[in-house]
Coordinates of C-alpha atoms in Angstrom, one line a residue:
M166 CA 1.3 -28.1 -11.1
F167 CA 3.6 -31.0 -10.5
L168 CA 4.1 -31.9 -6.7
L169 CA 7.4 -33.7 -6.5
F170 CA 8.3 -35.4 -3.3
A171 CA 11.2 -37.5 -2.1
L172 CA 11.4 -39.9 0.9
S173 CA 13.5 -38.2 3.5
L174 CA 15.4 -41.2 5.0
P175 CA 17.7 -41.0 8.1
V176 CA 21.2 -42.3 7.2
F177 CA 23.3 -44.0 9.9
L178 CA 26.2 -46.3 9.5
N179 CA 25.1 -49.8 10.4
A180 CA 22.1 -48.2 12.0
Q181 CA 21.3 -51.0 14.6
N182 CA 23.8 -52.7 16.8
L183 CA 27.2 -51.5 15.7
V184 CA 28.9 -54.0 18.0
Q185 CA 29.4 -57.3 16.1
N186 CA 28.4 -60.5 18.0
G187 CA 27.5 -58.5 21.1
T188 CA 25.2 -61.3 22.2
F189 CA 27.9 -64.0 21.5
T190 CA 25.6 -66.1 19.6
Q191 CA 28.2 -66.7 17.0
Q192 CA 30.9 -69.4 18.1
P193 CA 33.6 -69.2 18.4
P194 CA 33.2 -65.7 19.6
V195 CA 34.3 -63.9 16.4
S196 CA 34.9 -60.2 16.3
W197 CA 36.2 -60.0 19.8
T198 CA 39.9 -60.0 21.1
F199 CA 41.2 -59.5 24.5
A200 CA 42.3 -56.3 26.2
P201 CA 45.6 -56.4 28.1
P202 CA 46.5 -57.5 30.8
G203 CA 43.8 -60.0 29.7
T204 CA 45.2 -63.0 27.7
S205 CA 42.1 -64.6 26.3
V206 CA 38.4 -64.2 25.4
E207 CA 36.0 -66.4 27.5
A208 CA 32.6 -66.2 25.7
N209 CA 31.8 -69.8 25.0
N210 CA 29.6 -71.0 27.8
P211 CA 25.9 -70.6 28.7
E212 CA 25.0 -68.5 31.8
T213 CA 24.0 -71.6 33.6
T214 CA 27.8 -72.4 33.8
Y215 CA 28.1 -69.4 36.1
G216 CA 24.9 -69.6 38.2
G217 CA 22.5 -68.3 35.6
V218 CA 19.2 -69.9 34.6
V219 CA 19.0 -69.7 30.8
T220 CA 20.9 -72.6 29.3
A221 CA 20.7 -71.2 25.7
N222 CA 22.1 -67.7 26.6
I223 CA 26.0 -67.5 25.9
V224 CA 27.8 -65.0 28.0
A225 CA 31.4 -63.6 28.4
E226 CA 33.4 -63.6 31.7
L227 CA 35.7 -60.8 32.7
D228 CA 38.5 -61.8 35.2
M229 CA 42.3 -61.5 35.6
E230 CA 42.8 -63.5 32.4
A231 CA 39.8 -62.8 30.3
S232 CA 38.7 -59.5 28.8
L233 CA 37.0 -58.2 25.7
R234 CA 38.0 -55.7 23.0
Q235 CA 36.4 -54.9 19.7
T236 CA 38.0 -52.4 17.3
N237 CA 37.1 -50.5 14.2
I238 CA 33.4 -49.9 15.1
A239 CA 32.1 -47.5 12.5
V240 CA 30.4 -44.4 13.9
T241 CA 29.6 -40.9 12.6
P242 CA 31.5 -38.1 14.3
G243 CA 29.3 -35.7 16.3
Q244 CA 26.3 -38.1 16.4
P245 CA 25.1 -39.3 19.9
Y246 CA 25.1 -43.1 20.6
Y247 CA 23.9 -45.4 23.2
I248 CA 26.1 -48.0 24.8
S249 CA 24.1 -50.7 26.7
Y250 CA 25.1 -54.0 28.3
R251 CA 24.1 -56.1 31.3
Y252 CA 26.2 -57.8 34.0
S253 CA 26.1 -60.1 37.0
R254 CA 28.7 -61.4 39.5
R255 CA 29.5 -65.0 39.1
T256 CA 27.6 -67.1 41.6
G257 CA 27.9 -70.7 40.5
N258 CA 30.7 -73.1 39.9
G259 CA 33.0 -71.1 42.1
S260 CA 32.5 -67.8 43.7
A261 CA 33.9 -64.6 42.4
P262 CA 35.2 -61.8 44.6
N263 CA 32.4 -59.7 46.2
P264 CA 32.4 -57.1 44.9
S265 CA 33.8 -57.9 41.4
N266 CA 34.7 -54.7 39.7
F267 CA 35.3 -53.9 35.8
N268 CA 35.8 -51.1 33.6
V269 CA 34.1 -50.2 30.3
K270 CA 36.0 -47.8 27.9
I271 CA 35.0 -46.3 24.5
Y272 CA 38.0 -44.6 22.8
E273 CA 40.0 -44.2 19.7
G274 CA 43.7 -43.9 20.0
A275 CA 44.4 -41.4 22.8
I276 CA 41.0 -39.9 22.6
N277 CA 38.7 -41.2 25.4
F278 CA 34.9 -41.0 24.7
L279 CA 33.6 -42.9 27.7
S280 CA 34.9 -44.7 30.8
R281 CA 32.7 -46.4 33.4
N282 CA 33.7 -48.5 36.5
E283 CA 31.0 -51.0 37.4
V284 CA 30.7 -52.8 40.8
A285 CA 29.0 -56.3 40.8
N286 CA 28.0 -57.3 44.3
N287 CA 25.1 -59.5 43.8
T288 CA 25.0 -62.6 46.1
T289 CA 22.6 -64.6 43.8
W290 CA 22.4 -64.5 40.0
Q291 CA 21.0 -61.2 38.9
W292 CA 21.4 -59.2 35.7
T293 CA 22.0 -55.4 36.1
C294 CA 21.2 -53.2 33.1
V295 CA 23.4 -50.3 32.1
V296 CA 22.6 -47.6 29.5
D297 CA 24.9 -44.7 28.9
S298 CA 25.8 -42.4 25.9
F299 CA 28.7 -40.9 24.2
I300 CA 29.5 -38.6 21.3
P301 CA 32.5 -39.6 19.1
T302 CA 34.6 -37.2 17.3
T303 CA 36.3 -39.9 15.0
N304 CA 34.7 -42.3 12.5
M305 CA 36.0 -45.4 14.4
V306 CA 35.9 -46.3 18.0
T307 CA 37.2 -49.2 20.1
V308 CA 35.4 -50.7 23.1
D309 CA 37.3 -52.5 26.0
M310 CA 35.6 -54.3 28.9
A311 CA 38.2 -55.6 31.5
S312 CA 38.2 -56.7 35.2
T313 CA 39.8 -54.4 37.7
N314 CA 40.2 -57.3 40.2
L315 CA 43.6 -58.3 38.6
T316 CA 44.3 -61.3 40.9
A317 CA 40.9 -62.9 40.7
S318 CA 40.4 -65.9 38.2
L319 CA 36.7 -65.7 38.7
G320 CA 34.8 -62.5 37.9
V321 CA 31.8 -60.9 36.2
L322 CA 29.6 -62.1 33.4
V323 CA 28.5 -59.6 30.7
D324 CA 26.1 -60.0 27.7
D325 CA 24.1 -58.0 25.1
I326 CA 26.8 -55.5 24.5
T327 CA 25.2 -52.9 22.2
I328 CA 26.2 -49.6 20.6
T329 CA 23.5 -47.9 18.6
P330 CA 22.5 -44.5 17.4
I331 CA 20.2 -42.7 20.0
Q332 CA 17.9 -41.9 17.0
Q333 CA 16.9 -44.9 15.2
P334 CA 16.0 -44.8 11.4
V335 CA 12.4 -45.1 10.2
T336 CA 11.9 -45.8 6.4
L337 CA 8.9 -45.3 4.2
T338 CA 7.6 -47.3 1.3
G339 CA 4.6 -46.5 -0.9
Q340 CA 2.8 -43.5 -2.2
I341 CA 2.4 -40.3 0.1
C342 CA -0.1 -38.6 -2.2
A343 CA -3.5 -38.0 -0.6
G344 CA -5.5 -41.2 -0.9
G345 CA -2.4 -43.3 -1.2
T346 CA -1.1 -46.2 0.9
L347 CA 2.2 -46.2 2.7
T348 CA 4.1 -48.2 5.3
L349 CA 6.4 -46.8 8.0
N350 CA 9.2 -49.3 8.8
A351 CA 11.1 -49.5 12.1
P352 CA 14.5 -51.4 12.0
A353 CA 14.1 -55.1 11.7
S354 CA 15.7 -57.6 14.0
N355 CA 18.8 -59.7 13.1
P356 CA 20.9 -62.1 15.1
N357 CA 23.1 -59.2 16.4
S358 CA 20.1 -56.8 16.9
L359 CA 17.0 -58.1 18.5
Y360 CA 14.2 -55.6 18.6
T361 CA 11.1 -56.4 20.8
N362 CA 8.0 -54.5 22.0
Y363 CA 7.5 -52.1 19.1
Q364 CA 5.1 -49.4 19.9
W365 CA 4.0 -46.5 17.6
T366 CA 2.3 -43.1 18.4
G367 CA 1.4 -40.4 15.9
P368 CA -0.9 -37.4 15.2
N369 CA -4.6 -37.3 16.1
G370 CA -4.1 -40.0 19.0
F371 CA -2.6 -42.6 16.5
T372 CA -1.2 -45.8 18.2
A373 CA 0.0 -49.2 16.8
S374 CA 2.4 -51.9 17.5
G375 CA 4.8 -54.0 15.4
P376 CA 7.8 -53.2 13.2
N377 CA 5.7 -51.9 10.4
V378 CA 2.7 -49.6 10.2
T379 CA 0.5 -49.4 7.1
L380 CA -1.7 -46.3 6.5
T381 CA -4.3 -46.4 3.8
N382 CA -6.1 -43.6 2.1
V383 CA -3.8 -41.1 3.8
Q384 CA -4.8 -37.5 3.9
P385 CA -3.1 -34.2 4.7
G386 CA -4.8 -34.3 8.0
Q387 CA -2.5 -37.1 9.0
N388 CA 0.6 -35.1 8.6
G389 CA 3.0 -35.0 11.6
T390 CA 5.6 -37.0 13.4
Y391 CA 5.3 -40.7 13.9
I392 CA 7.4 -42.1 16.7
F393 CA 8.3 -45.8 17.5
T394 CA 9.8 -47.1 20.6
A395 CA 11.3 -50.7 21.1
N396 CA 13.7 -52.6 23.2
L397 CA 17.0 -53.5 21.6
N398 CA 18.6 -56.8 22.6
T399 CA 17.3 -56.5 26.2
E400 CA 14.9 -54.7 28.3
C401 CA 17.8 -52.6 29.3
L402 CA 17.8 -50.4 26.2
Q403 CA 14.7 -48.7 24.8
V404 CA 15.4 -47.0 21.6
T405 CA 13.3 -44.5 19.7
G406 CA 12.9 -43.4 16.1
S407 CA 10.7 -40.9 14.3
Y408 CA 9.5 -40.0 10.8
L409 CA 8.0 -36.7 9.8
L410 CA 5.2 -37.5 7.4
E411 CA 4.0 -35.0 4.9
V412 CA 1.0 -36.2 2.8
L413 CA 0.9 -34.4 -0.4
P414 CA -2.5 -33.0 -1.3
T415 CA -4.1 -33.9 -4.6
E416 CA -6.7 -31.1 -4.5
F417 CA -5.6 -27.5 -4.5
I418 CA -7.7 -24.4 -4.3
I419 CA -6.2 -21.1 -5.4
N420 CA -8.0 -18.0 -4.4
K421 CA -6.7 -15.1 -6.5
T422 CA -7.8 -11.5 -6.7
I423 CA -6.8 -9.2 -9.6
C424 CA -7.9 -5.7 -10.7
K425 CA -10.0 -5.1 -13.6
G426 CA -8.0 -4.8 -16.7
D427 CA -5.3 -7.0 -15.4
S428 CA -5.0 -10.8 -16.4
Y429 CA -4.1 -14.0 -14.5
T430 CA -2.4 -16.9 -16.3
F431 CA -3.8 -20.2 -15.1
Y432 CA -2.0 -23.1 -16.8
G433 CA -1.9 -21.7 -20.3
Q434 CA -5.3 -19.8 -20.0
T435 CA -5.1 -16.0 -19.8
L436 CA -8.0 -15.0 -17.7
F437 CA -9.6 -11.5 -17.3
S438 CA -13.2 -12.3 -15.9
A439 CA -14.2 -13.4 -12.4
G440 CA -15.2 -17.0 -12.1
T441 CA -14.2 -20.6 -11.0
Y442 CA -11.7 -22.4 -13.3
D443 CA -10.2 -25.9 -12.9
T444 CA -7.6 -28.2 -14.3
V445 CA -6.1 -31.6 -13.7
I446 CA -2.3 -32.2 -13.9
S447 CA -1.2 -35.8 -14.2
G448 CA 1.6 -37.0 -12.1
N449 CA 4.2 -39.7 -12.6
A450 CA 6.4 -41.9 -10.4
L451 CA 7.6 -38.9 -8.5
A452 CA 4.5 -36.7 -8.5
C453 CA 0.8 -36.8 -7.5
D454 CA -2.1 -36.2 -9.8
S455 CA -3.3 -32.8 -8.9
S456 CA -6.8 -31.3 -9.3
I457 CA -6.5 -27.5 -9.2
T458 CA -9.4 -25.1 -8.8
L459 CA -9.0 -21.4 -9.1
N460 CA -11.5 -18.9 -7.7
L461 CA -10.7 -15.6 -9.5
N462 CA -12.1 -12.4 -8.1
V463 CA -11.9 -9.2 -10.2
I464 CA -12.1 -5.9 -8.3
P465 CA -13.6 -3.1 -10.4
L466 CA -11.5 0.0 -10.7
P467 CA -12.8 3.2 -9.2
D468 CA -14.7 5.6 -11.3
M469 CA -12.1 8.3 -12.1
A470 CA -14.2 10.4 -14.5
T471 CA -13.5 14.0 -13.6
M472 CA -14.6 17.6 -14.5
P473 CA -14.0 20.1 -16.0
P474 CA -12.3 18.7 -19.2
D475 CA -9.7 21.6 -19.0
A476 CA -9.7 25.0 -17.4
S477 CA -8.7 28.5 -18.6
L478 CA -8.4 30.9 -15.5
C479 CA -7.4 34.5 -15.2
V480 CA -4.8 35.6 -12.7
G481 CA -6.3 35.5 -9.2
D482 CA -9.1 33.1 -10.1
S483 CA -9.5 29.5 -9.0
I484 CA -11.5 26.5 -10.0
W485 CA -12.8 23.4 -8.4
L486 CA -11.6 20.2 -10.0
R487 CA -13.7 17.2 -9.1
V488 CA -14.3 13.5 -9.3
N489 CA -17.7 13.2 -11.0
N490 CA -19.0 10.4 -8.6
P491 CA -16.8 10.3 -5.6
D492 CA -17.0 7.2 -3.4
A493 CA -16.4 7.0 0.3
N494 CA -14.8 3.6 -0.1
V495 CA -12.1 5.1 -2.5
S496 CA -9.0 6.7 -1.3
Y497 CA -7.8 9.7 -3.4
Q498 CA -4.7 11.5 -4.1
W499 CA -4.3 14.5 -6.3
Y500 CA -1.1 15.2 -8.3
K501 CA 0.2 18.2 -10.1
E502 CA 3.0 17.5 -12.6
S503 CA 3.1 13.9 -11.2
T504 CA 3.9 15.3 -7.7
A505 CA 1.7 14.4 -4.9
L506 CA -0.1 17.4 -3.4
N507 CA 0.1 17.2 0.4
G508 CA -3.2 16.9 2.1
E509 CA -5.3 16.7 -1.1
T510 CA -6.9 13.4 -0.5
G511 CA -10.5 14.2 -1.2
G512 CA -12.8 14.0 -4.2
S513 CA -12.2 17.6 -5.2
I514 CA -9.4 20.2 -5.2
L515 CA -9.4 24.0 -5.5
A516 CA -6.9 24.7 -8.3
K517 CA -5.2 28.1 -8.1
D518 CA -2.1 27.5 -10.1
A519 CA -1.4 26.6 -13.7
G520 CA -0.4 22.9 -14.5
V521 CA -1.4 19.5 -15.3
Y522 CA -3.6 17.9 -12.6
T523 CA -4.5 14.1 -12.1
V524 CA -6.1 12.1 -9.4
V525 CA -5.5 8.6 -8.4
G526 CA -8.1 6.5 -6.7
I527 CA -7.5 3.3 -4.8
T528 CA -10.1 0.7 -3.6
G529 CA -9.6 -2.9 -2.6
G530 CA -5.9 -2.7 -3.6
C531 CA -6.7 -1.6 -7.1
S532 CA -6.0 1.9 -8.4
D533 CA -6.8 4.0 -11.5
T534 CA -5.7 7.3 -12.6
S535 CA -8.0 10.1 -14.0
R536 CA -7.2 11.7 -17.4
K537 CA -5.1 14.8 -17.3
I538 CA -6.9 18.2 -16.6
V539 CA -4.8 21.2 -17.9
V540 CA -5.3 24.4 -16.0
T541 CA -4.0 27.5 -17.9
I542 CA -3.7 30.9 -16.2
H543 CA -4.0 34.0 -18.4
P544 CA -2.8 37.5 -17.6
L545 CA -5.3 40.3 -16.8
P546 CA -5.9 43.2 -19.3
Q547 CA -4.7 46.6 -18.4
A548 CA -7.6 48.9 -17.3
K549 CA -6.7 52.6 -17.0
I550 CA -9.1 55.6 -17.7
H551 CA -7.7 59.0 -19.0
L552 CA -9.8 62.1 -18.8
S553 CA -9.0 64.2 -21.8
E554 CA -10.4 67.5 -20.4
A555 CA -7.7 70.0 -19.1
E556 CA -10.2 72.0 -17.2
V557 CA -13.2 71.1 -15.3
P558 CA -16.1 70.8 -17.7
C559 CA -19.5 72.2 -17.3
S560 CA -22.4 70.1 -16.3
F561 CA -24.1 68.6 -19.3
D562 CA -21.1 69.3 -21.5
T563 CA -19.7 66.4 -23.5
V564 CA -16.6 65.0 -21.9
M565 CA -14.2 62.6 -23.6
L566 CA -12.9 59.5 -21.7
E567 CA -10.1 57.4 -23.0
A568 CA -8.9 53.8 -21.9
E569 CA -5.5 52.1 -22.3
G570 CA -5.3 50.1 -25.5
G571 CA -4.5 46.3 -25.8
Q572 CA -4.6 43.4 -28.2
G573 CA -8.1 42.0 -28.5
Y574 CA -9.5 44.2 -25.7
N575 CA -13.2 44.9 -25.3
Y576 CA -14.6 47.7 -23.3
I577 CA -17.8 48.5 -21.3
W578 CA -18.3 51.9 -19.6
Y579 CA -20.7 52.3 -16.7
P580 CA -23.2 53.8 -16.2
C581 CA -24.0 53.2 -19.9
S582 CA -26.8 55.8 -20.0
Y583 CA -24.2 58.7 -19.9
F584 CA -22.8 57.6 -23.3
M585 CA -25.8 56.5 -25.1
L586 CA -26.6 59.9 -26.7
T587 CA -23.0 60.2 -27.9
T588 CA -20.6 57.4 -28.8
G589 CA -22.2 54.5 -27.0
A590 CA -20.5 52.7 -24.0
G591 CA -18.4 50.0 -25.9
S592 CA -15.4 51.8 -27.3
R593 CA -11.9 52.5 -26.1
V594 CA -12.7 56.3 -26.5
V595 CA -16.0 57.5 -25.5
R596 CA -17.8 60.8 -24.9
G597 CA -20.4 61.3 -22.3
I598 CA -22.9 63.8 -20.9
F599 CA -22.6 64.2 -17.2
P600 CA -25.5 66.2 -15.6
K601 CA -24.2 65.8 -12.0
L602 CA -21.4 67.6 -10.4
H603 CA -19.7 64.4 -9.3
T604 CA -20.4 61.2 -11.3
P605 CA -18.7 58.0 -10.6
V606 CA -17.7 56.2 -14.0
S607 CA -16.2 52.7 -14.1
L608 CA -14.6 50.8 -16.9
Q609 CA -14.6 47.1 -17.6
V610 CA -11.9 45.7 -19.9
F611 CA -11.9 42.2 -21.3
N612 CA -9.0 40.6 -23.1
E613 CA -9.0 37.8 -25.8
Y614 CA -9.1 35.2 -22.9
G615 CA -12.1 36.7 -21.3
C616 CA -10.1 38.0 -18.3
Q617 CA -11.3 41.3 -17.0
A618 CA -9.9 44.3 -15.2
T619 CA -11.6 47.4 -13.9
D620 CA -10.9 51.1 -13.3
S621 CA -13.0 53.9 -12.1
I622 CA -12.9 57.7 -11.7
I623 CA -15.1 60.5 -10.5
V624 CA -16.0 62.8 -13.3
I625 CA -16.2 66.3 -11.8
T626 CA -18.2 69.0 -13.5
K627 CA -19.2 72.5 -12.6
P628 CA -22.5 74.3 -13.0
C629 CA -22.0 76.8 -15.9
C630 CA -25.1 78.8 -15.3
E631 CA -24.5 81.9 -17.6
T632 CA -26.8 81.9 -20.6
F633 CA -26.5 83.7 -24.0
V634 CA -29.1 86.3 -24.9
P635 CA -29.1 87.8 -28.4
N636 CA -29.0 91.6 -28.4
A637 CA -30.7 92.0 -31.7
F638 CA -33.0 90.2 -34.2
S639 CA -34.8 91.0 -37.5
P640 CA -38.4 89.5 -37.7
N641 CA -38.8 90.3 -41.5
H642 CA -39.9 86.6 -42.3
D643 CA -36.9 85.7 -44.2
A644 CA -36.4 82.7 -41.9
L645 CA -33.2 84.3 -40.7
N646 CA -33.0 85.5 -37.2
D647 CA -36.8 86.0 -37.2
Y648 CA -37.2 85.2 -33.4
W649 CA -35.5 86.4 -30.3
L650 CA -34.7 83.5 -27.9
P651 CA -32.2 83.0 -25.1
K652 CA -29.8 80.1 -25.9
L653 CA -30.0 78.0 -22.7
Q654 CA -27.3 75.5 -21.7
P655 CA -28.1 71.9 -20.9
A656 CA -29.9 71.6 -17.6
Q657 CA -31.1 75.2 -17.8
I658 CA -34.8 75.8 -17.5
L659 CA -36.4 79.0 -18.6
L660 CA -39.0 80.1 -16.0
T661 CA -39.7 83.6 -17.1
A662 CA -39.0 85.7 -20.3
K663 CA -40.4 89.2 -20.4
I664 CA -39.7 92.1 -22.9
F665 CA -40.7 95.8 -22.2
D666 CA -40.6 98.8 -24.6
R667 CA -38.9 102.0 -23.7
W668 CA -42.0 103.2 -21.9
G669 CA -42.2 100.1 -19.7
N670 CA -45.0 98.5 -21.5
L671 CA -44.9 94.6 -21.5
V672 CA -44.8 93.5 -25.0
Y673 CA -43.8 89.8 -24.6
N674 CA -44.5 87.5 -21.7
N675 CA -43.1 84.1 -22.6
L676 CA -46.0 83.2 -24.7
R677 CA -44.1 80.8 -27.0
P678 CA -41.0 79.8 -25.0
S679 CA -39.9 77.1 -27.6
K680 CA -39.6 79.8 -30.3
G681 CA -39.3 83.0 -28.4
W682 CA -40.5 86.5 -29.4
D683 CA -41.5 87.0 -33.0
G684 CA -41.4 90.9 -32.9
T685 CA -45.2 91.4 -32.6
Y686 CA -47.2 93.1 -30.0
D687 CA -50.9 92.8 -29.5
G688 CA -51.2 91.2 -32.9
K689 CA -49.2 93.9 -34.7
E690 CA -45.5 94.4 -35.6
A691 CA -43.7 96.1 -33.0
A692 CA -41.8 99.2 -33.9
A693 CA -38.1 98.9 -34.6
G694 CA -36.0 100.1 -31.7
V695 CA -34.5 99.2 -28.3
Y696 CA -36.3 97.1 -25.8
M697 CA -35.6 95.8 -22.4
Y698 CA -35.7 92.0 -21.4
Y699 CA -35.9 90.2 -18.1
L700 CA -35.1 86.4 -17.7
K701 CA -35.5 84.1 -14.8
Y702 CA -34.1 80.4 -15.1
T703 CA -32.7 77.6 -13.2
C704 CA -29.4 75.9 -13.7
S705 CA -27.8 72.4 -13.0
D706 CA -27.0 73.6 -9.4
Q707 CA -31.0 74.0 -9.0
K708 CA -30.6 77.7 -8.1
I709 CA -32.8 80.4 -9.7
Y710 CA -30.9 83.0 -11.8
E711 CA -32.1 86.3 -13.2
K712 CA -30.9 88.3 -16.1
K713 CA -31.7 91.8 -17.6
G714 CA -30.6 93.6 -20.7
D715 CA -31.5 95.4 -23.8
L716 CA -32.1 94.0 -27.3
T717 CA -32.7 95.8 -30.6
L718 CA -35.5 95.0 -33.0
I719 CA -34.4 95.7 -36.6
R720 CA -36.9 96.2 -39.4

């Protein structure tokens, strides 16, 4: 880092007394002419000629014959100027009129910048100081000083005529780098401009005297405005000048914060890690040597790991998307398809719609974005049960149920137990045995995406309590129709089976209900003929039924 500087110097035209020979020390009184109706310049004698006390001080007289004019005084338009002079009525070697009056005018052509009428009425020698100001609009001015007592040959003495900028210049020499030595210079005296009583003030209570002030080992803490005051030519005019001092530092500290993953370039070094780094830059005649220290702070990025990786949902489902390790010091904002989701500023979000989700976390001015979470919504399968029976089936009959078909569908029927003895419960078409008159049956259908749908029906059956009884059998031991046995329906339970001969004798009393009657009686073959039977049984409706009839035994 090169710290360039330049000395900012005020610029004024002839920046002290712009009036030439305003103290009349040069003889003859060069630079002066007379102003009509005056006919001469009388600026050759010491003040003691006119009643004064300082023999070496030459003064000028203003009377009916003598006046003063100086032309082509260079000024800067728009800049304020002081005009100062002193005067005394003549009190020696003749007495001037009392009062003795004169006029002072500053102008250029027809433009008048200042006009003052002075009255000198002192009875003994006494200087009166005058200080006034004007602002010219031209780059040259003329000053006239003339008596207004036009019949008096004796008049007023004037001296130390001064025109000077209100703001005096201060220059600087030396090095203004921290640790350097510099000198502030007020305007110096010359025969036309005599400065006296220099006084300086500055920052931190600084005071000094003299035309020059030298500061050693300057530091930035000495920055500020330094002001000098001094008298110019007489005690009448006190002038002021100032200099705004800026001491350029030679040690610089840069505090820089970056986010992890970013870099900072420091004088040719590309830095990624926190730490303290320094370098020295050599200056030249227009720059200071600089020691630069960098304090680099690296803010870690928020942990934006999320779960789940991706999500496949079914219509109507939702899923929580979460930051794995949410931090109370991190501000979150969730996005869907790069659009911020209003109000979703927590560590988790309930996703119900398909899309690409991300979350941005911000901490300490540093941000990071999570990976993308793709949420896919799959359609539900079609679940519909069709009952194939046109009429109400009997209890314990086999009933066929059929589901709507679809690509990649899987089926589960409930309750499973009704289908286990037939087709099982995992096919599109199943057959079940339903012992109850009203049986709720439900179906779950899964598609290839794992989405499910359900349907249910009530399978209604009726109690079919009629039972078939054979009306003949031939117990001849040929293994064909050797036993008489009622054919019970499912859920029917035989309670009593009795057979009587034609005379009413009981020949069979349910001795072997699993096989039935074998055509024997009392250990002997019963005679062929017609017999009577009597049955008692229960049905699926839990009622008791009786049945009577005849049967024929064939031999």
